[in-house]
Amino acid sequence: MPKVSNKGQQMPESPIRKLVPYAEIAKKKGHKVYHLNIGQPDIKTPEVALQAVKNADISVLEYSHSAGFESYRTKLSQYYKNHGLPIETQDIIITTGGSEALLFAMGSTMDSGDEIIIPEPFYANYNGFSIASGVKVVPVISGIETGFALPPIEAFEKLITPKTKAILICNPGNPTGYLYSKEEILKLAEIVKKHDLFLIADEVYREFIYDGEKHFSVMNVAGLEEHAIMIDSVSKRYSMCGARIGCIVSKNKEVMATAMKFAQARLSPPTYAQIASEAALDTPQSYFDDVISEYKERRDVLISELQKIDGVTVATPKGAFYCIAKLPVDNADKFAQWLLESYDFNGETVMVAPAEGFYSTPNVGLDEVRIAYVLKKEDLIKAVQILKEAIKVYNSIK
């Protein structure tokens, strides 16, 4: 019989979604499942975005421009300028989610067999995007003991080879919630200029910053214009994950002209989702103030509750809405499956994302999980209580 591709065989399962069948079985048993596994915000989508779709007067659902609506790109440019980023309309191509933007970035800057250096743990789909692009991920490990700070720049230097084409970061980070400082970004800027590499920054969580910290974008670094590529998305900012609208941004004209060819090959981004995303730019600042306040409270509750569990180590995130927790279990993957398949606490259980899938180095992160604090505070408290009791039971039967 015909065989699937080697590339297809190498594609990793999502650590976020691979346990879904077990969660479905748990729910069929009548168990309530607290979903800490996926960054699906429960915050309401801005009404202005939803109304724009409802009010759209369209008689023919046409293709849009391959780069996306010019009106949207122009408005998005102004949004960035309002946030201190010198981004023009022509620096933007609208994509089908940040995922497609990353694929365009890799496709435009790397050939099969080239290498990309990524601090790990990192967003699990970077592995999949790299395999789909024929690119080798070269990881540089950051540790929970430093809160997942940027590894020493010497660690990057040691990994650079003639095949290295880019460094990829997520700022603030998924799955760690780590926020790179201005100093750390400037160190990366120096190394990519020194070795003539691209610096790709996934900045989709830019709005979610806590404790008075400030986000520093790669687009703010003078002299980095030919090296910097920014990835963005409406998914988290406006709680519009289902819209599947993102963008690739760069001042490098050759990169953008190349990305445009990939954009033309997939024809155009979705029309109704662009309408919603363009309208979402009118969301008042009060919306974000409320959202950030809510997430900070959730973070504080989650971290406080996790720290009460014996044997758990957790770093306090400065951004996004995730944290990595090291658990006193032998294998977090097996534990996460067991939680859904064989355990309940008063008819309730918890779904977490095993962190091994957020690394590309084998056998790293085996006792870690990623937790998304996208549930209301009362549910987070309940979920951590279940986790605490589950760890006791799990270790008693091992």
Coordinates of C-alpha atoms in Angstrom, one line a residue:
M1 CA 0.0 0.0 0.0
P2 CA 1.2 3.6 -0.6
K3 CA 3.3 5.1 2.2
V4 CA 2.9 8.5 3.9
S5 CA 5.8 10.9 3.7
N6 CA 8.7 10.9 6.1
K7 CA 7.9 14.5 6.8
G8 CA 4.4 13.5 7.8
Q9 CA 5.8 10.8 10.1
Q10 CA 8.1 13.3 11.7
M11 CA 5.3 15.8 12.3
P12 CA 4.8 15.9 16.1
E13 CA 1.4 15.5 17.8
S14 CA 0.3 18.6 19.6
P15 CA 0.9 18.3 23.4
I16 CA -2.0 20.7 23.8
R17 CA -4.5 18.8 21.8
K18 CA -3.3 15.1 21.8
L19 CA -5.1 14.3 25.0
V20 CA -8.5 15.6 23.8
P21 CA -9.9 12.1 23.2
Y22 CA -9.3 11.3 26.8
A23 CA -11.0 14.5 27.9
E24 CA -14.0 13.6 25.8
I25 CA -14.2 10.2 27.4
A26 CA -14.0 11.8 30.9
K27 CA -16.8 14.1 30.0
K28 CA -18.9 11.2 28.7
K29 CA -18.4 9.6 32.1
G30 CA -20.1 12.7 33.6
H31 CA -16.8 14.3 34.9
K32 CA -16.3 18.0 34.7
V33 CA -12.9 18.8 33.1
Y34 CA -11.0 22.0 34.0
H35 CA -9.1 22.9 30.8
L36 CA -5.8 24.3 31.8
N37 CA -4.2 22.8 28.6
I38 CA -5.0 25.4 25.9
G39 CA -4.7 29.1 25.6
Q40 CA -8.3 29.7 24.6
P41 CA -9.3 32.9 26.5
D42 CA -12.7 33.0 28.1
I43 CA -12.8 36.8 27.8
K44 CA -15.6 38.0 25.6
T45 CA -14.7 39.1 22.1
P46 CA -15.1 42.8 21.6
E47 CA -18.6 43.6 20.6
V48 CA -17.4 46.0 17.9
A49 CA -15.8 43.1 16.1
L50 CA -18.8 40.9 16.3
Q51 CA -21.2 43.6 15.2
A52 CA -19.0 44.4 12.1
V53 CA -19.5 40.9 10.8
K54 CA -23.3 41.0 11.6
N55 CA -23.6 44.3 9.8
A56 CA -21.4 43.5 6.8
D57 CA -23.4 44.2 3.6
I58 CA -21.8 41.6 1.2
S59 CA -23.6 40.2 -1.9
V60 CA -20.6 38.4 -3.3
L61 CA -18.0 36.9 -1.0
E62 CA -14.9 37.8 -3.1
Y63 CA -11.2 37.1 -2.7
S64 CA -9.4 39.9 -0.9
H65 CA -6.0 41.2 -1.9
S66 CA -3.4 38.5 -1.1
A67 CA -1.8 40.9 1.4
G68 CA -5.1 41.5 3.1
F69 CA -7.5 44.5 3.0
E70 CA -5.5 47.7 2.4
S71 CA -7.9 49.4 4.8
Y72 CA -7.0 46.9 7.5
R73 CA -3.3 47.1 6.9
T74 CA -3.4 50.9 7.1
K75 CA -5.4 50.8 10.3
L76 CA -3.1 48.2 11.7
S77 CA -0.1 50.3 10.8
Q78 CA -1.6 53.2 12.9
Y79 CA -2.2 50.8 15.8
Y80 CA 1.4 49.9 15.8
K81 CA 2.5 53.5 15.6
N82 CA 0.3 54.3 18.5
H83 CA 2.3 51.6 20.4
G84 CA 5.6 53.2 19.4
L85 CA 6.4 50.8 16.5
P86 CA 7.5 52.4 13.2
I87 CA 5.5 50.1 11.0
E88 CA 4.0 51.2 7.6
T89 CA 1.2 49.7 5.6
Q90 CA 3.6 48.1 3.1
D91 CA 5.5 46.4 6.0
I92 CA 2.5 44.2 6.7
I93 CA 1.0 41.1 5.0
I94 CA -2.2 39.7 6.6
T95 CA -2.1 35.9 7.2
T96 CA -4.4 33.1 8.2
G97 CA -3.4 33.3 11.8
G98 CA 0.0 33.8 13.3
S99 CA 0.7 30.2 12.3
E100 CA 0.7 31.0 8.6
A101 CA 2.8 34.1 9.3
L102 CA 5.4 31.8 10.8
L103 CA 5.3 29.4 7.8
F104 CA 5.7 32.4 5.5
A105 CA 8.7 33.7 7.6
M106 CA 10.4 30.3 7.5
G107 CA 9.6 29.7 3.8
S108 CA 10.9 33.2 2.9
T109 CA 14.2 32.9 4.8
M110 CA 15.2 29.3 4.9
D111 CA 15.8 26.4 2.6
S112 CA 15.5 22.6 3.3
G113 CA 18.3 21.6 5.7
D114 CA 18.9 25.1 7.1
E115 CA 18.8 25.7 10.9
I116 CA 16.9 27.9 13.2
I117 CA 17.9 28.5 16.9
I118 CA 15.1 28.7 19.4
P119 CA 15.3 29.1 23.2
E120 CA 13.3 26.2 24.7
P121 CA 10.8 25.4 26.0
F122 CA 8.9 27.0 23.1
Y123 CA 5.5 27.0 21.5
A124 CA 5.1 23.4 20.4
N125 CA 4.0 24.2 16.9
Y126 CA 7.4 25.7 16.1
N127 CA 8.5 22.0 15.8
G128 CA 5.7 21.3 13.3
F129 CA 6.3 24.5 11.3
S130 CA 10.0 23.7 11.1
I131 CA 9.4 20.1 9.9
A132 CA 6.8 21.3 7.3
S133 CA 9.5 23.8 6.1
G134 CA 12.3 21.2 6.0
V135 CA 14.2 23.3 8.7
K136 CA 16.1 21.9 11.6
V137 CA 15.4 23.3 15.0
V138 CA 18.5 23.9 17.1
P139 CA 17.4 24.4 20.7
V140 CA 19.2 26.4 23.4
I141 CA 17.8 25.5 26.8
S142 CA 16.5 28.0 29.3
G143 CA 15.7 26.8 32.8
I144 CA 13.0 27.1 35.4
E145 CA 15.6 28.1 37.9
T146 CA 16.2 31.4 36.1
G147 CA 12.5 31.8 35.3
F148 CA 13.3 30.9 31.7
A149 CA 15.4 34.0 31.1
L150 CA 17.4 34.3 27.8
P151 CA 20.3 31.8 27.9
P152 CA 23.8 33.4 27.9
I153 CA 24.6 34.8 24.5
E154 CA 27.6 32.5 24.4
A155 CA 25.3 29.6 24.3
F156 CA 23.8 30.9 21.0
E157 CA 27.3 31.6 19.6
K158 CA 28.3 28.0 20.1
L159 CA 25.3 26.8 18.0
I160 CA 25.7 29.0 15.0
T161 CA 26.9 27.2 11.9
P162 CA 27.0 28.0 8.2
K163 CA 23.4 26.5 8.0
T164 CA 22.0 28.8 10.7
K165 CA 19.6 31.3 9.1
A166 CA 17.6 32.7 12.0
I167 CA 16.9 32.9 15.8
L168 CA 13.2 32.6 16.8
I169 CA 11.8 34.0 20.0
C170 CA 8.3 34.3 21.5
N171 CA 8.0 37.5 23.5
P172 CA 6.4 37.3 26.0
G173 CA 6.7 33.6 25.9
N174 CA 4.4 30.7 25.3
P175 CA 4.7 28.4 27.3
T176 CA 6.7 30.1 30.0
G177 CA 5.2 33.6 30.2
Y178 CA 8.7 35.0 30.3
L179 CA 9.1 38.6 29.1
Y180 CA 12.4 39.4 27.4
S181 CA 14.0 42.6 28.7
K182 CA 15.2 45.4 26.4
E183 CA 18.8 44.4 27.2
E184 CA 18.1 40.8 26.2
I185 CA 16.5 41.9 22.9
L186 CA 19.5 44.2 22.2
K187 CA 21.9 41.2 22.9
L188 CA 20.0 39.2 20.3
A189 CA 20.1 42.1 17.9
E190 CA 23.9 42.3 18.1
I191 CA 24.4 38.6 17.5
V192 CA 22.1 38.4 14.4
K193 CA 23.8 41.4 13.0
K194 CA 27.2 39.9 13.7
H195 CA 26.4 36.6 12.0
D196 CA 24.0 38.1 9.4
L197 CA 20.9 36.2 10.6
F198 CA 17.2 36.9 10.8
L199 CA 15.6 37.6 14.2
I200 CA 12.0 36.3 14.1
A201 CA 9.9 37.5 17.0
D202 CA 6.5 36.0 17.8
E203 CA 4.9 38.9 19.6
V204 CA 1.2 37.8 19.7
Y205 CA 1.0 38.3 23.5
R206 CA 2.4 41.9 23.4
E207 CA -0.7 43.3 25.3
F208 CA -0.4 40.8 28.2
I209 CA 2.3 42.3 30.4
Y210 CA 2.2 42.5 34.2
D211 CA 3.8 44.2 37.2
G212 CA 4.5 47.5 35.4
E213 CA 6.9 45.9 33.0
K214 CA 7.1 47.1 29.4
H215 CA 7.3 45.1 26.2
F216 CA 10.2 45.9 23.9
S217 CA 9.7 44.9 20.3
V218 CA 12.3 43.8 17.7
M219 CA 10.8 46.5 15.5
N220 CA 12.0 49.1 18.0
V221 CA 15.7 48.2 17.4
A222 CA 17.5 50.8 15.3
G223 CA 19.7 49.2 12.7
L224 CA 17.8 45.9 12.7
E225 CA 15.5 46.7 9.9
E226 CA 16.9 44.1 7.5
H227 CA 17.1 41.4 10.1
A228 CA 13.8 41.7 12.1
I229 CA 10.6 39.8 11.3
M230 CA 7.6 40.2 13.6
I231 CA 4.8 37.7 13.9
D232 CA 1.4 38.9 15.2
S233 CA -2.2 37.8 15.6
V234 CA -5.6 38.9 16.8
S235 CA -6.3 35.5 18.5
K236 CA -5.3 36.4 22.0
R237 CA -5.4 40.2 22.0
Y238 CA -9.1 40.3 21.2
S239 CA -10.1 36.8 22.2
M240 CA -10.6 35.9 18.6
C241 CA -8.8 32.6 18.2
G242 CA -11.4 31.4 15.7
A243 CA -10.9 34.3 13.4
R244 CA -7.5 32.9 12.2
I245 CA -6.1 36.3 11.3
G246 CA -2.5 37.3 11.9
C247 CA 0.3 39.0 10.1
I248 CA 3.9 39.0 9.1
V249 CA 5.7 42.3 9.5
S250 CA 9.2 43.4 8.3
K251 CA 11.1 46.4 6.9
N252 CA 13.1 44.0 4.8
K253 CA 11.6 44.5 1.3
E254 CA 13.1 41.3 -0.1
V255 CA 11.6 39.2 2.7
M256 CA 8.2 40.8 2.2
A257 CA 8.3 40.4 -1.6
T258 CA 9.1 36.8 -1.0
A259 CA 6.4 36.3 1.6
M260 CA 4.0 37.9 -0.8
K261 CA 4.6 35.0 -3.3
F262 CA 3.6 32.6 -0.5
A263 CA 0.6 34.8 0.2
Q264 CA -0.4 34.7 -3.5
A265 CA -0.1 30.9 -3.6
R266 CA -2.7 30.6 -0.9
L267 CA -4.8 33.3 -2.6
S268 CA -6.1 35.4 0.3
P269 CA -6.9 35.6 4.0
P270 CA -10.6 35.1 5.0
T271 CA -12.9 38.1 4.3
Y272 CA -15.3 38.0 7.3
A273 CA -12.4 37.5 9.7
Q274 CA -10.6 40.5 8.3
I275 CA -13.8 42.6 8.7
A276 CA -13.9 41.6 12.4
S277 CA -10.2 42.1 12.9
E278 CA -10.3 45.6 11.3
A279 CA -13.2 46.6 13.5
A280 CA -11.5 45.2 16.6
L281 CA -8.9 47.9 16.3
D282 CA -11.5 50.3 17.6
T283 CA -11.7 48.4 20.9
P284 CA -11.3 50.9 23.7
Q285 CA -8.3 50.8 26.0
S286 CA -10.6 50.1 28.9
Y287 CA -11.2 46.6 27.5
F288 CA -7.5 45.9 27.7
D289 CA -7.1 47.5 31.1
D290 CA -9.9 45.2 32.4
V291 CA -8.4 42.1 30.7
I292 CA -4.9 42.7 32.0
S293 CA -6.2 43.3 35.5
E294 CA -8.2 40.0 35.3
Y295 CA -5.3 38.0 34.0
K296 CA -2.9 39.4 36.6
E297 CA -5.3 38.4 39.4
R298 CA -5.6 34.9 37.8
R299 CA -1.9 34.6 37.6
D300 CA -1.4 35.6 41.2
V301 CA -4.1 33.1 42.4
L302 CA -2.6 30.3 40.3
I303 CA 1.0 30.8 41.3
S304 CA 0.0 31.2 45.0
E305 CA -2.0 27.9 44.9
L306 CA 0.6 26.0 43.0
Q307 CA 3.3 27.0 45.5
K308 CA 1.3 25.4 48.3
I309 CA 1.8 21.9 46.7
D310 CA 4.8 20.1 48.1
G311 CA 7.3 19.3 45.5
V312 CA 6.0 21.8 42.8
T313 CA 8.3 24.4 41.3
V314 CA 6.8 27.2 39.3
A315 CA 8.3 30.4 37.8
T316 CA 6.1 33.6 38.0
P317 CA 5.3 34.7 34.5
K318 CA 5.6 38.4 33.6
G319 CA 3.5 38.2 30.4
A320 CA 1.1 36.1 28.3
F321 CA -1.2 33.7 30.3
Y322 CA 0.9 30.6 30.8
C323 CA 3.3 29.1 33.2
I324 CA 5.5 26.0 33.4
A325 CA 5.2 24.0 36.5
K326 CA 7.6 21.2 37.5
L327 CA 5.6 18.5 39.2
P328 CA 6.7 15.7 41.6
V329 CA 5.8 13.0 39.2
D330 CA 7.9 10.5 37.1
N331 CA 6.3 11.4 33.8
A332 CA 4.0 14.4 33.2
D333 CA 2.7 12.9 30.0
K334 CA 1.5 9.7 31.7
F335 CA 0.2 11.7 34.6
A336 CA -1.8 14.0 32.3
Q337 CA -3.4 11.1 30.6
W338 CA -4.1 9.3 33.9
L339 CA -5.8 12.5 35.2
L340 CA -8.4 12.2 32.4
E341 CA -8.6 8.4 32.0
S342 CA -8.5 7.1 35.6
Y343 CA -8.9 9.9 38.1
D344 CA -11.6 12.2 39.4
F345 CA -12.0 14.3 42.6
N346 CA -15.7 14.5 43.4
G347 CA -16.6 14.0 39.8
E348 CA -14.1 16.6 38.5
T349 CA -10.6 16.4 36.9
V350 CA -8.0 18.6 35.2
M351 CA -6.5 18.7 31.7
V352 CA -2.9 20.0 31.5
A353 CA -0.4 20.1 28.6
P354 CA 2.7 17.9 29.2
A355 CA 5.7 20.2 28.7
E356 CA 7.9 17.6 26.9
G357 CA 6.2 18.6 23.7
F358 CA 7.4 22.2 24.1
Y359 CA 11.1 21.1 23.9
S360 CA 12.9 19.6 20.9
T361 CA 15.8 18.2 23.1
P362 CA 14.9 14.6 23.9
N363 CA 14.0 13.7 27.5
V364 CA 13.8 17.3 28.7
G365 CA 10.7 18.6 30.5
L366 CA 9.5 15.1 31.4
D367 CA 8.2 16.3 34.8
E368 CA 6.8 19.6 33.6
V369 CA 3.4 20.8 32.5
R370 CA 2.2 24.0 30.9
I371 CA -0.8 25.6 32.6
A372 CA -2.9 28.3 30.9
Y373 CA -4.7 30.6 33.4
V374 CA -7.6 31.3 31.1
L375 CA -10.3 30.2 33.6
K376 CA -12.0 32.3 36.2
K377 CA -10.2 32.5 39.6
E378 CA -12.6 30.2 41.4
D379 CA -12.1 27.5 38.8
L380 CA -8.3 27.9 39.0
I381 CA -8.4 27.3 42.7
K382 CA -10.6 24.2 42.3
A383 CA -8.3 22.9 39.5
V384 CA -5.1 23.3 41.6
Q385 CA -6.8 21.6 44.5
I386 CA -7.7 18.6 42.2
L387 CA -4.1 18.6 41.0
K388 CA -2.8 18.5 44.5
E389 CA -5.0 15.6 45.5
A390 CA -4.3 13.8 42.2
I391 CA -0.5 14.0 42.7
K392 CA -0.9 12.3 46.1
V393 CA -3.0 9.5 44.7
Y394 CA -0.8 9.1 41.5
N395 CA 2.4 8.8 43.5
S396 CA 0.8 6.4 46.0
I397 CA 0.0 3.9 43.3
K398 CA 3.3 4.1 41.4

